[in-house]
Coordinates of C-alpha atoms in Angstrom, one line a residue:
Chain Y
M1 CA -0.2 13.8 -28.6
T2 CA 3.4 15.1 -28.6
A3 CA 2.4 18.0 -26.4
Y4 CA 0.6 15.8 -24.0
L5 CA 3.5 13.4 -23.6
A6 CA 6.0 16.3 -23.4
K7 CA 4.0 17.7 -20.5
R8 CA 3.9 14.4 -18.8
L9 CA 7.7 14.0 -19.3
A10 CA 8.4 17.4 -17.9
I11 CA 6.3 16.7 -14.8
G12 CA 8.1 13.4 -14.4
L13 CA 11.5 15.0 -14.6
A14 CA 10.5 17.8 -12.2
T15 CA 9.1 15.2 -9.8
L16 CA 12.4 13.3 -10.0
F17 CA 14.4 16.4 -9.3
V18 CA 12.4 17.4 -6.3
A19 CA 12.5 13.8 -5.0
S20 CA 16.3 13.9 -5.3
L21 CA 16.4 17.2 -3.2
V22 CA 14.2 15.6 -0.6
V23 CA 16.1 12.3 -0.4
F24 CA 19.5 13.9 -0.3
F25 CA 18.9 16.7 2.2
V26 CA 16.6 14.7 4.5
L27 CA 19.1 11.9 4.8
E28 CA 22.2 14.1 5.0
I29 CA 20.9 16.3 7.9
L30 CA 20.0 13.2 10.0
P31 CA 21.9 12.6 13.2
G32 CA 24.6 10.0 13.1
D33 CA 28.0 10.4 11.6
P34 CA 28.7 7.7 9.0
A35 CA 32.4 7.9 9.6
R36 CA 31.9 7.3 13.4
I37 CA 29.5 4.4 12.7
M38 CA 32.2 2.8 10.4
L39 CA 35.1 3.2 12.8
G40 CA 33.2 2.5 16.0
M41 CA 33.0 4.5 19.2
N42 CA 36.7 4.1 20.1
A43 CA 38.1 5.6 16.9
S44 CA 40.8 8.3 17.3
P45 CA 39.9 11.9 16.2
E46 CA 42.6 11.8 13.5
A47 CA 41.3 8.6 12.0
L48 CA 37.8 10.1 12.0
T49 CA 39.0 13.3 10.3
A50 CA 40.9 11.3 7.7
L51 CA 37.9 9.1 6.9
R52 CA 35.6 12.1 6.8
T53 CA 37.9 13.7 4.2
E54 CA 38.2 10.5 2.2
M55 CA 34.4 10.2 2.1
G56 CA 34.0 13.8 1.2
L57 CA 31.9 14.5 4.3
D58 CA 33.9 17.7 5.1
R59 CA 32.8 19.4 1.9
P60 CA 29.8 21.8 1.8
L61 CA 26.4 20.1 1.5
A62 CA 25.4 21.8 -1.7
L63 CA 28.6 20.7 -3.5
R64 CA 28.1 17.1 -2.3
Y65 CA 24.5 17.2 -3.6
L66 CA 25.7 18.4 -7.0
D67 CA 28.4 15.7 -7.1
W68 CA 25.9 13.1 -6.1
L69 CA 23.4 14.3 -8.8
T70 CA 25.9 14.4 -11.6
G71 CA 27.4 11.1 -10.5
M72 CA 24.0 9.4 -10.7
A73 CA 23.4 10.9 -14.1
T74 CA 26.6 9.2 -15.3
G75 CA 25.8 6.0 -13.6
D76 CA 28.2 6.5 -10.6
F77 CA 26.2 6.1 -7.4
G78 CA 29.1 6.3 -5.1
R79 CA 30.7 3.7 -2.8
S80 CA 29.0 1.9 0.0
Y81 CA 30.6 2.5 3.4
T82 CA 29.7 -0.9 4.7
Y83 CA 30.2 -3.1 1.7
S84 CA 33.2 -1.1 0.4
S85 CA 32.1 -1.6 -3.2
P86 CA 30.4 0.7 -5.7
V87 CA 26.7 1.1 -5.1
I88 CA 25.9 0.4 -8.7
E89 CA 27.5 -3.1 -8.4
L90 CA 25.5 -3.8 -5.3
V91 CA 22.3 -2.7 -7.1
A92 CA 23.1 -4.7 -10.2
E93 CA 23.4 -7.9 -8.1
R94 CA 20.2 -7.2 -6.2
V95 CA 18.2 -6.2 -9.3
A96 CA 18.8 -9.7 -10.7
V97 CA 16.6 -10.9 -7.8
S98 CA 14.1 -8.1 -7.3
L99 CA 13.2 -7.4 -10.9
P100 CA 12.3 -11.0 -11.9
L101 CA 10.4 -11.1 -8.6
A102 CA 8.4 -8.0 -9.4
V103 CA 7.8 -9.1 -13.0
M104 CA 6.7 -12.6 -11.8
A105 CA 4.3 -11.1 -9.2
L106 CA 2.8 -8.5 -11.6
S107 CA 2.3 -11.1 -14.4
L108 CA 0.8 -13.5 -11.9
S109 CA -1.6 -11.0 -10.5
T110 CA -2.7 -9.8 -13.9
A111 CA -3.1 -13.3 -15.2
I112 CA -5.4 -14.1 -12.3
A113 CA -7.2 -10.8 -11.8
I114 CA -8.3 -9.8 -15.3
P115 CA -10.0 -13.1 -16.2
V116 CA -11.6 -13.2 -12.8
G117 CA -12.8 -9.6 -13.1
I118 CA -14.3 -10.2 -16.5
F119 CA -15.9 -13.5 -15.5
A120 CA -17.5 -11.9 -12.4
A121 CA -18.7 -8.9 -14.5
A122 CA -20.3 -11.2 -17.1
R123 CA -22.1 -13.2 -14.4
R124 CA -23.1 -10.2 -12.2
G125 CA -25.2 -11.1 -9.3
R126 CA -24.9 -14.9 -9.7
L127 CA -23.3 -17.2 -7.2
S128 CA -20.0 -17.3 -9.0
D129 CA -19.8 -13.5 -9.0
T130 CA -20.6 -13.4 -5.3
L131 CA -18.0 -16.0 -4.5
A132 CA -15.3 -14.4 -6.7
M133 CA -15.8 -11.0 -5.2
G134 CA -16.0 -12.4 -1.7
A135 CA -12.7 -14.1 -2.2
A136 CA -11.3 -10.8 -3.6
Q137 CA -12.6 -9.0 -0.5
V138 CA -10.7 -11.4 1.7
G139 CA -7.6 -11.2 -0.5
V140 CA -7.4 -7.5 -0.1
A141 CA -7.4 -7.9 3.7
I142 CA -4.6 -10.5 3.9
P143 CA -1.2 -9.0 4.8
N144 CA 1.3 -10.4 2.2
F145 CA 3.9 -11.4 4.7
W146 CA 1.4 -13.5 6.6
F147 CA 0.3 -15.1 3.4
A148 CA 3.9 -15.8 2.7
M149 CA 4.3 -17.5 6.0
L150 CA 1.3 -19.7 5.3
L151 CA 2.7 -20.6 1.9
V152 CA 6.0 -21.6 3.4
Y153 CA 4.3 -23.7 6.0
V154 CA 2.3 -25.6 3.4
F155 CA 4.7 -25.8 0.4
A156 CA 8.1 -25.8 2.1
V157 CA 7.5 -27.3 5.5
G158 CA 4.6 -29.5 4.6
F159 CA 4.9 -30.8 1.1
R160 CA 8.7 -29.9 0.8
L161 CA 8.0 -28.9 -2.8
L162 CA 9.7 -25.4 -2.7
P163 CA 12.5 -23.8 -0.7
A164 CA 11.4 -21.9 2.4
G165 CA 13.8 -19.1 1.7
G166 CA 17.2 -18.0 0.4
F167 CA 18.2 -17.6 -3.2
P168 CA 20.7 -19.9 -5.0
G169 CA 21.4 -17.5 -7.8
W170 CA 20.4 -18.0 -11.5
G171 CA 23.1 -20.7 -12.0
E172 CA 24.2 -22.4 -15.2
G173 CA 21.8 -23.6 -17.9
W174 CA 18.2 -24.6 -17.5
G175 CA 18.8 -26.4 -14.2
G176 CA 20.2 -23.2 -12.6
L177 CA 17.4 -21.1 -14.0
W178 CA 14.8 -23.5 -12.6
Q179 CA 16.4 -23.4 -9.2
G180 CA 16.3 -19.6 -9.2
F181 CA 12.7 -19.6 -10.5
K182 CA 11.7 -22.1 -7.7
A183 CA 13.2 -19.8 -5.1
L184 CA 11.2 -16.8 -6.3
L185 CA 7.9 -18.7 -6.8
L186 CA 6.5 -18.5 -3.3
P187 CA 7.6 -14.8 -2.8
A188 CA 6.0 -13.9 -6.1
V189 CA 2.7 -15.6 -5.2
S190 CA 2.6 -13.9 -1.8
L191 CA 3.2 -10.5 -3.5
A192 CA 0.7 -11.2 -6.2
L193 CA -2.3 -12.2 -4.1
P194 CA -3.4 -8.9 -2.5
Q195 CA -2.6 -7.1 -5.9
A196 CA -4.7 -9.6 -7.8
A197 CA -7.6 -9.1 -5.4
I198 CA -7.6 -5.3 -5.9
L199 CA -7.1 -5.7 -9.6
A200 CA -10.0 -8.2 -10.0
R201 CA -12.4 -5.7 -8.2
V202 CA -11.3 -2.8 -10.4
T203 CA -11.6 -4.9 -13.6
R204 CA -15.1 -6.1 -12.6
S205 CA -16.4 -2.6 -11.9
A206 CA -14.7 -1.2 -15.0
M207 CA -16.3 -3.9 -17.1
L208 CA -19.7 -3.4 -15.6
E209 CA -19.5 0.3 -16.3
V210 CA -18.6 -0.3 -20.0
L211 CA -21.2 -3.1 -20.3
G212 CA -23.9 -0.5 -19.4
E213 CA -23.0 1.7 -22.4
D214 CA -25.2 2.1 -25.5
Y215 CA -22.6 0.9 -27.9
I216 CA -22.4 -2.5 -26.2
R217 CA -26.1 -2.8 -26.6
T218 CA -25.7 -1.9 -30.2
A219 CA -23.0 -4.5 -30.7
R220 CA -25.3 -7.1 -29.1
A221 CA -28.3 -5.9 -31.1
K222 CA -26.5 -6.3 -34.4
G223 CA -26.0 -10.0 -33.5
L224 CA -22.5 -10.2 -32.3
P225 CA -22.0 -13.1 -29.9
R226 CA -21.8 -12.3 -26.2
R227 CA -18.2 -13.5 -26.0
A228 CA -17.0 -11.3 -28.9
V229 CA -18.7 -8.2 -27.3
L230 CA -17.2 -9.0 -24.0
W231 CA -13.6 -9.5 -25.2
R232 CA -13.4 -7.2 -28.2
H233 CA -15.6 -4.2 -27.3
A234 CA -15.9 -4.1 -23.6
L235 CA -12.5 -5.2 -22.4
R236 CA -10.6 -2.6 -24.6
N237 CA -12.6 0.2 -23.1
A238 CA -12.4 -1.1 -19.6
L239 CA -8.6 -1.3 -19.7
I240 CA -8.0 2.4 -18.8
P241 CA -8.9 2.2 -15.1
V242 CA -7.2 -1.2 -15.0
L243 CA -4.0 0.3 -16.4
T244 CA -4.1 3.1 -13.8
I245 CA -4.3 0.6 -11.0
L246 CA -1.5 -1.6 -12.6
G247 CA 0.7 1.5 -12.6
L248 CA -0.1 2.3 -9.0
Q249 CA 0.5 -1.3 -8.0
F250 CA 4.0 -1.3 -9.3
A251 CA 4.9 1.1 -6.5
F252 CA 3.2 -1.1 -4.0
L253 CA 5.0 -4.1 -5.4
L254 CA 8.4 -2.4 -5.0
A255 CA 7.7 -1.5 -1.4
G256 CA 6.2 -4.9 -0.8
T257 CA 9.6 -6.5 -1.7
I258 CA 11.1 -4.9 1.5
I259 CA 8.9 -7.1 3.7
I260 CA 8.7 -10.1 1.4
E261 CA 12.5 -10.3 0.8
N262 CA 12.9 -10.2 4.6
V263 CA 10.4 -13.1 5.0
F264 CA 12.2 -15.2 2.4
Y265 CA 15.8 -14.0 3.1
L266 CA 16.2 -13.0 -0.5
P267 CA 19.2 -10.9 -1.4
G268 CA 17.2 -8.3 -3.3
L269 CA 16.9 -4.5 -3.4
G270 CA 14.3 -4.4 -0.6
R271 CA 16.6 -6.3 1.8
L272 CA 19.6 -4.2 0.7
I273 CA 17.8 -1.0 1.5
F274 CA 16.5 -2.3 4.8
Q275 CA 20.0 -3.3 5.9
A276 CA 21.5 -0.1 4.6
I277 CA 19.1 1.9 6.6
S278 CA 19.8 0.1 9.8
Q279 CA 23.6 0.4 9.2
R280 CA 23.3 4.1 8.3
D281 CA 24.9 3.4 4.9
L282 CA 23.4 6.5 3.5
I283 CA 24.9 6.5 0.1
V284 CA 23.3 3.1 -0.6
V285 CA 19.9 4.3 0.8
E286 CA 20.0 7.4 -1.3
G287 CA 21.0 5.6 -4.5
V288 CA 18.4 2.8 -4.1
V289 CA 15.6 5.1 -3.1
M290 CA 16.3 7.3 -6.2
L291 CA 16.3 4.3 -8.4
L292 CA 13.0 3.1 -7.0
V293 CA 11.5 6.6 -7.3
A294 CA 12.8 6.9 -10.9
S295 CA 11.3 3.5 -11.9
I296 CA 7.9 4.5 -10.4
I297 CA 7.9 7.7 -12.3
L298 CA 8.9 5.9 -15.5
V299 CA 6.1 3.3 -15.0
N300 CA 3.6 6.1 -14.5
L301 CA 4.9 7.8 -17.6
L302 CA 4.4 4.6 -19.6
V303 CA 0.9 4.3 -18.2
D304 CA 0.3 7.9 -19.5
V305 CA 1.6 6.8 -22.9
C306 CA -0.8 3.8 -22.9
Y307 CA -3.7 6.1 -22.0
A308 CA -2.9 8.3 -25.0
V309 CA -2.8 5.3 -27.3
A310 CA -6.0 3.7 -25.9
D311 CA -8.0 6.9 -25.6
P312 CA -7.7 9.5 -28.4
R313 CA -9.5 12.1 -26.3
L314 CA -6.6 12.4 -23.9
R315 CA -4.2 13.3 -26.7
T316 CA -6.0 16.4 -27.6
G317 CA -6.6 17.4 -24.0
R318 CA -10.3 17.2 -24.7
Chain S
M1 CA -27.8 -11.5 -19.1
S2 CA -29.1 -8.1 -18.6
L3 CA -26.9 -5.3 -19.7
D4 CA -29.0 -2.5 -18.3
P5 CA -27.4 -0.4 -15.6
V6 CA -29.3 -0.9 -12.5
F7 CA -29.8 2.5 -11.1
T8 CA -33.0 3.0 -9.2
P9 CA -32.8 5.9 -6.7
A10 CA -33.4 4.6 -3.2
P11 CA -36.5 5.9 -1.6
E12 CA -35.9 8.7 0.9
R13 CA -35.6 6.7 4.1
H14 CA -33.7 7.6 7.2
V15 CA -30.0 7.0 6.6
L16 CA -29.7 4.8 9.6
M17 CA -32.5 2.5 8.3
K18 CA -30.8 2.3 4.9
A19 CA -27.5 1.5 6.6
L20 CA -28.9 -1.3 8.7
A21 CA -30.5 -2.8 5.6
N22 CA -27.1 -2.9 3.8
R23 CA -25.5 -6.2 4.3
S24 CA -21.9 -5.0 3.8
F25 CA -22.4 -2.2 6.3
L26 CA -24.0 -4.4 8.9
I27 CA -21.4 -7.2 8.7
G28 CA -18.5 -4.6 8.7
L29 CA -20.1 -2.7 11.6
V30 CA -20.4 -5.9 13.7
I31 CA -16.8 -7.0 13.0
T32 CA -15.4 -3.5 13.7
A33 CA -17.4 -3.2 16.9
V34 CA -16.3 -6.6 18.2
I35 CA -12.6 -5.7 17.5
A36 CA -13.0 -2.3 19.1
L37 CA -14.8 -3.8 22.1
M38 CA -12.0 -6.4 22.5
A39 CA -9.4 -3.6 22.6
L40 CA -11.5 -1.7 25.1
V41 CA -12.0 -4.7 27.4
S42 CA -8.3 -5.4 27.3
F43 CA -7.7 -2.2 29.3
F44 CA -9.2 -3.7 32.4
W45 CA -9.5 -7.5 31.7
T46 CA -7.7 -10.1 29.7
P47 CA -8.0 -13.9 30.2
H48 CA -4.4 -14.0 31.4
D49 CA -1.7 -11.6 32.6
I50 CA 0.7 -11.2 29.6
T51 CA 3.5 -9.8 31.8
R52 CA 3.8 -13.1 33.6
L53 CA 6.1 -15.4 31.6
E54 CA 5.5 -19.1 32.2
V55 CA 8.2 -20.9 30.3
A56 CA 6.9 -24.3 31.4
A57 CA 3.6 -23.5 29.6
R58 CA 5.2 -22.3 26.3
M59 CA 3.9 -23.1 22.8
Q60 CA 0.9 -25.0 24.1
G61 CA -1.8 -25.8 21.7
L62 CA -5.4 -24.8 21.9
S63 CA -7.1 -25.6 25.3
P64 CA -10.1 -24.3 27.3
A65 CA -7.6 -22.3 29.5
H66 CA -5.8 -20.9 26.4
P67 CA -8.3 -20.9 23.5
F68 CA -5.6 -19.7 21.0
G69 CA -2.7 -21.5 22.8
T70 CA 0.4 -19.9 24.3
D71 CA 3.5 -18.3 22.7
H72 CA 7.2 -19.1 23.0
M73 CA 7.3 -17.5 26.4
G74 CA 4.1 -19.1 27.7
R75 CA 2.0 -16.0 27.3
D76 CA -1.7 -16.4 26.4
I77 CA -2.1 -15.6 22.7
L78 CA -5.8 -14.5 23.0
S79 CA -4.7 -11.9 25.7
M80 CA -1.9 -10.7 23.5
I81 CA -4.2 -10.3 20.5
M82 CA -6.7 -8.3 22.6
I83 CA -4.0 -5.9 23.8
G84 CA -2.4 -5.8 20.3
A85 CA -5.8 -4.6 18.9
R86 CA -5.3 -1.4 21.0
N87 CA -2.0 -0.7 19.4
S88 CA -3.3 -1.4 15.8
I89 CA -6.4 0.7 16.3
A90 CA -4.6 3.6 18.0
V91 CA -1.9 3.8 15.3
A92 CA -4.5 3.6 12.4
V93 CA -6.9 6.1 14.0
V94 CA -4.3 8.7 14.7
A95 CA -2.7 8.2 11.2
V96 CA -6.1 8.8 9.6
G97 CA -6.6 11.8 11.9
I98 CA -3.3 13.3 10.7
G99 CA -4.3 12.7 7.1
M100 CA -7.7 14.2 7.4
G101 CA -6.6 17.0 9.7
L102 CA -4.0 18.3 7.2
G103 CA -5.2 16.9 3.9
V104 CA -8.8 18.2 4.0
P105 CA -7.9 21.8 4.7
L106 CA -5.1 21.7 2.1
G107 CA -7.4 20.1 -0.6
T108 CA -10.4 22.4 0.0
W109 CA -8.0 25.4 0.2
A110 CA -6.5 24.5 -3.2
A111 CA -9.9 24.0 -4.7
A112 CA -11.2 27.4 -3.4
R113 CA -8.0 29.3 -4.3
G114 CA -7.2 27.7 -7.7
G115 CA -4.3 28.9 -9.7
W116 CA -0.8 28.5 -8.4
A117 CA -1.9 27.1 -5.0
D118 CA -3.8 24.4 -6.7
E119 CA -1.0 23.6 -9.1
A120 CA 1.6 23.6 -6.2
L121 CA -0.5 21.2 -4.2
M122 CA -0.9 18.8 -7.0
R123 CA 2.8 18.8 -7.8
V124 CA 3.7 18.1 -4.2
N125 CA 1.3 15.3 -4.3
D126 CA 3.1 13.9 -7.3
V127 CA 6.3 13.9 -5.4
V128 CA 4.8 12.2 -2.4
F129 CA 3.1 9.6 -4.5
A130 CA 6.4 8.8 -6.3
F131 CA 7.8 7.4 -3.0
P132 CA 6.4 4.0 -2.1
A133 CA 4.6 4.6 1.2
L134 CA 6.1 1.6 3.0
L135 CA 9.6 2.4 1.9
T136 CA 9.4 5.9 3.4
A137 CA 7.7 4.6 6.5
V138 CA 10.6 2.1 6.9
M139 CA 13.0 5.0 6.4
I140 CA 11.3 7.3 8.9
T141 CA 11.0 4.6 11.6
A142 CA 14.5 3.3 11.1
I143 CA 16.0 6.7 11.2
F144 CA 14.0 8.3 14.0
G145 CA 13.9 5.1 16.0
P146 CA 11.4 2.4 16.0
G147 CA 8.2 2.8 18.0
A148 CA 4.5 3.3 17.8
V149 CA 4.7 7.1 17.6
N150 CA 7.1 7.2 14.7
A151 CA 5.0 4.5 13.0
I152 CA 1.9 6.8 13.4
I153 CA 3.8 9.7 11.8
A154 CA 5.2 7.6 9.0
I155 CA 1.7 6.2 8.1
G156 CA 0.0 9.5 8.7
I157 CA 2.2 11.5 6.3
F158 CA 1.0 9.3 3.5
N159 CA -2.6 9.8 4.3
V160 CA -2.2 13.6 3.8
P161 CA -2.0 13.6 0.0
V162 CA -4.7 11.0 -0.2
F163 CA -7.2 13.2 1.7
A164 CA -5.9 16.3 0.0
R165 CA -6.6 14.9 -3.4
I166 CA -10.1 13.6 -2.6
A167 CA -11.1 16.8 -0.8
R168 CA -9.8 18.9 -3.7
A169 CA -11.4 16.9 -6.5
S170 CA -14.8 16.7 -4.8
A171 CA -14.6 20.4 -3.8
L172 CA -13.7 21.4 -7.3
S173 CA -16.8 19.6 -8.7
L174 CA -19.0 21.6 -6.2
W175 CA -17.7 25.1 -6.9
P176 CA -19.5 25.7 -10.2
R177 CA -22.8 24.5 -8.8
E178 CA -25.8 26.8 -8.4
F179 CA -26.1 26.7 -4.6
I180 CA -22.4 27.8 -4.3
L181 CA -23.0 30.6 -6.8
A182 CA -25.9 31.7 -4.7
A183 CA -23.8 31.7 -1.6
R184 CA -21.1 33.7 -3.4
A185 CA -23.7 36.2 -4.7
S186 CA -24.9 36.7 -1.2
G187 CA -21.4 38.0 -0.4
K188 CA -20.0 35.0 1.6
G189 CA -16.2 34.6 1.5
K190 CA -14.5 31.5 0.1
A191 CA -13.5 30.2 3.5
L192 CA -17.0 30.5 4.9
I193 CA -18.5 28.8 1.8
T194 CA -16.0 26.0 2.2
I195 CA -17.0 25.5 5.8
E196 CA -20.8 26.0 5.4
H197 CA -21.4 24.4 2.0
I198 CA -18.5 22.5 0.6
L199 CA -17.5 20.4 3.7
P200 CA -21.0 19.1 4.5
N201 CA -21.3 17.9 0.9
I202 CA -18.0 16.0 0.8
V203 CA -18.0 14.6 4.3
S204 CA -19.5 11.3 3.2
L205 CA -16.8 10.8 0.7
L206 CA -14.2 11.6 3.3
L207 CA -15.8 9.2 5.7
V208 CA -15.7 6.3 3.2
Q209 CA -12.0 7.1 2.4
G210 CA -11.4 7.3 6.1
T211 CA -12.4 3.7 6.6
I212 CA -10.3 2.6 3.6
Q213 CA -7.2 4.4 5.0
F214 CA -8.0 3.0 8.4
A215 CA -7.8 -0.5 7.0
L216 CA -4.6 0.3 5.1
G217 CA -3.2 1.8 8.3
I218 CA -3.8 -1.5 10.2
L219 CA -1.9 -3.4 7.4
A220 CA 0.9 -0.9 7.3
E221 CA 1.3 -1.0 11.1
A222 CA 1.4 -4.8 11.0
G223 CA 4.1 -4.6 8.3
L224 CA 6.2 -2.2 10.2
S225 CA 5.9 -4.1 13.5
Y226 CA 6.8 -7.3 11.6
L227 CA 10.1 -5.6 10.5
G228 CA 10.6 -4.6 14.2
L229 CA 9.9 -0.9 13.5
G230 CA 6.5 -0.6 15.2
A231 CA 5.5 -0.8 18.8
Q232 CA 8.3 -2.2 20.9
P233 CA 8.1 -5.1 23.4
P234 CA 6.7 -5.7 25.9
M235 CA 3.8 -4.0 24.2
P236 CA 2.3 -6.8 22.0
S237 CA 1.5 -6.0 18.4
W238 CA 0.1 -8.3 15.8
G239 CA 2.9 -7.8 13.3
R240 CA 5.5 -8.5 15.9
M241 CA 3.7 -11.6 17.1
L242 CA 3.9 -12.9 13.5
F243 CA 7.6 -12.1 13.3
E244 CA 8.2 -14.1 16.5
A245 CA 6.1 -16.9 15.2
Q246 CA 7.9 -17.2 11.9
T247 CA 10.9 -19.3 13.0
R248 CA 8.7 -21.5 15.2
M249 CA 6.0 -22.2 12.6
A250 CA 7.1 -25.7 11.8
I251 CA 6.6 -26.8 15.5
A252 CA 3.7 -24.5 16.5
P253 CA 1.7 -23.1 13.5
H254 CA -1.0 -21.7 15.8
L255 CA 1.5 -19.0 16.8
A256 CA 1.2 -17.4 13.4
L257 CA -2.4 -18.4 12.7
F258 CA -4.3 -16.2 15.2
P259 CA -2.5 -12.9 15.0
G260 CA -2.7 -13.1 11.2
L261 CA -6.4 -13.9 11.3
A262 CA -6.9 -10.9 13.7
I263 CA -5.4 -8.6 11.0
V264 CA -7.5 -10.2 8.2
V265 CA -10.7 -10.0 10.1
T266 CA -10.1 -6.4 11.2
V267 CA -9.2 -5.2 7.7
L268 CA -12.1 -7.1 6.2
G269 CA -14.5 -5.6 8.7
L270 CA -13.3 -2.1 7.9
N271 CA -13.4 -2.6 4.1
L272 CA -17.0 -4.0 4.3
L273 CA -18.0 -1.0 6.5
G274 CA -16.4 1.3 3.9
D275 CA -18.2 -0.4 1.0
G276 CA -21.5 -0.3 2.9
L277 CA -21.1 3.4 3.9
R278 CA -20.4 4.3 0.3
D279 CA -23.6 2.6 -0.9
V280 CA -25.7 4.2 1.9
L281 CA -24.3 7.7 1.9
D282 CA -23.8 8.3 -1.8
P283 CA -26.0 6.4 -4.2
R284 CA -24.1 8.0 -7.1
L285 CA -21.0 6.0 -6.1
R286 CA -23.0 2.8 -5.6
R287 CA -21.1 -0.2 -6.7
E288 CA -22.7 -2.1 -9.6
R289 CA -24.1 -5.2 -8.1

């Protein structure tokens, strides 16, 4: 098991390293001088040179890469050109929006999808199965930002139950927490729907596969009630493909926040990176992209650990 | 409740007959054909001319003259959706083409070559998969300038590892088979075996994946256009129509309804087509039903 995890960890770190090379060099060789963008087209050559020196843009590319890499390793992501504040502070503010949003969306989609998938598998071929899978088929096809617009129309414009956009912050006490939660509810639902649809389909087919196995028949034959077989024996074994998809969905979720945070005007990481890209604030883009990539690698590593725990065959490499 | 796996090999009928008997395939085919036809017809006819702005007729509701109403500039929404279909389909088709064109040779090459080539391809795949596709697409289009061509490239890049992985995995499972061994024994090279024996056997899998990626491409293009990074005005695109509708939804919800439905119906059609194709072409992958 240790060897298996060590290998996965090494691959994860190597991937992260290559990703850092790609992110840095691709963004740095792009056209567009950040100093000129900051100072405008009418800036004097002296002012430009001074700013370029201050920002370290006159140093060799390889050195700047090393500085950037060691900086990130020690938690220093550099300073934003446009916000004139440390990138890590900007990120910390935005994570307070994006992380709860991602967690809410993921919990919501899991809470809907797994019971629906199990339910549909247990009632294979019946009307309820057909209806549930039909709904999932439609759910997969719905773009999350369009769903978000419909939710706003119904719950914010129509019933006036929830805010249409913006984020008031987490505030003081339970009241403040509730306001923040309310602001993230519609965004989380719109992110969760397409994910739930995919997850429900995967859960159903994984359950059906397991339900066809001999040991399930044995469990039924020895007199265990259907419910116990379904939840105790089948679900545990069906969890592996479900976990894989959950890990993959995390990446989709992070990317999905770019659009959803724009729909709801949420001050999260997705909106930060979108604005930083359009303002050529490269140091912010580089920092946030690396953070997102690192979290995706980490999540996939955790999924690998879960595999090893759930399936002993994987530990020994079969 | 029956717990037996239902696997009865389909009798050897003509593939086309099997396909037409498959409900998913048939519904998906009809939807996809209607959307494609709509896009084709839009080249020489639309109900209204969308380059003529009629401010007096803006944001009108549904009427016989404008079945889907008009937008904030008085343009006919049905006509805009018809022309927008062209854009969505073109972007998705070319993006799938890029993915297949690069990914399949790479994947089959890695499977045939094995060793370092195979390992290298898999590690590159790991790196690409570590970047959320939409994030990179946003970066590419924001940096190289918004537009349909850059959207195609951005979406296409992410199709490459998808096809490479599928082509590699399915080719790898074929290499130890007897008919391949026979071909090797007869002195054929790896390249020739790949072309003559491997490709024909994995084409159905690639076709199924193609329809899935096609549907994902439509969704990705809509997302990019919504962010203003896809096709630029005056070329209508479904995502952009939704963006323009967003601030006007309280007064004219139909502005957002129809472009959104167009996306849903198209993606649904393609997914059904993909599911149906999988059932028909490869019974081993048949969904449990």
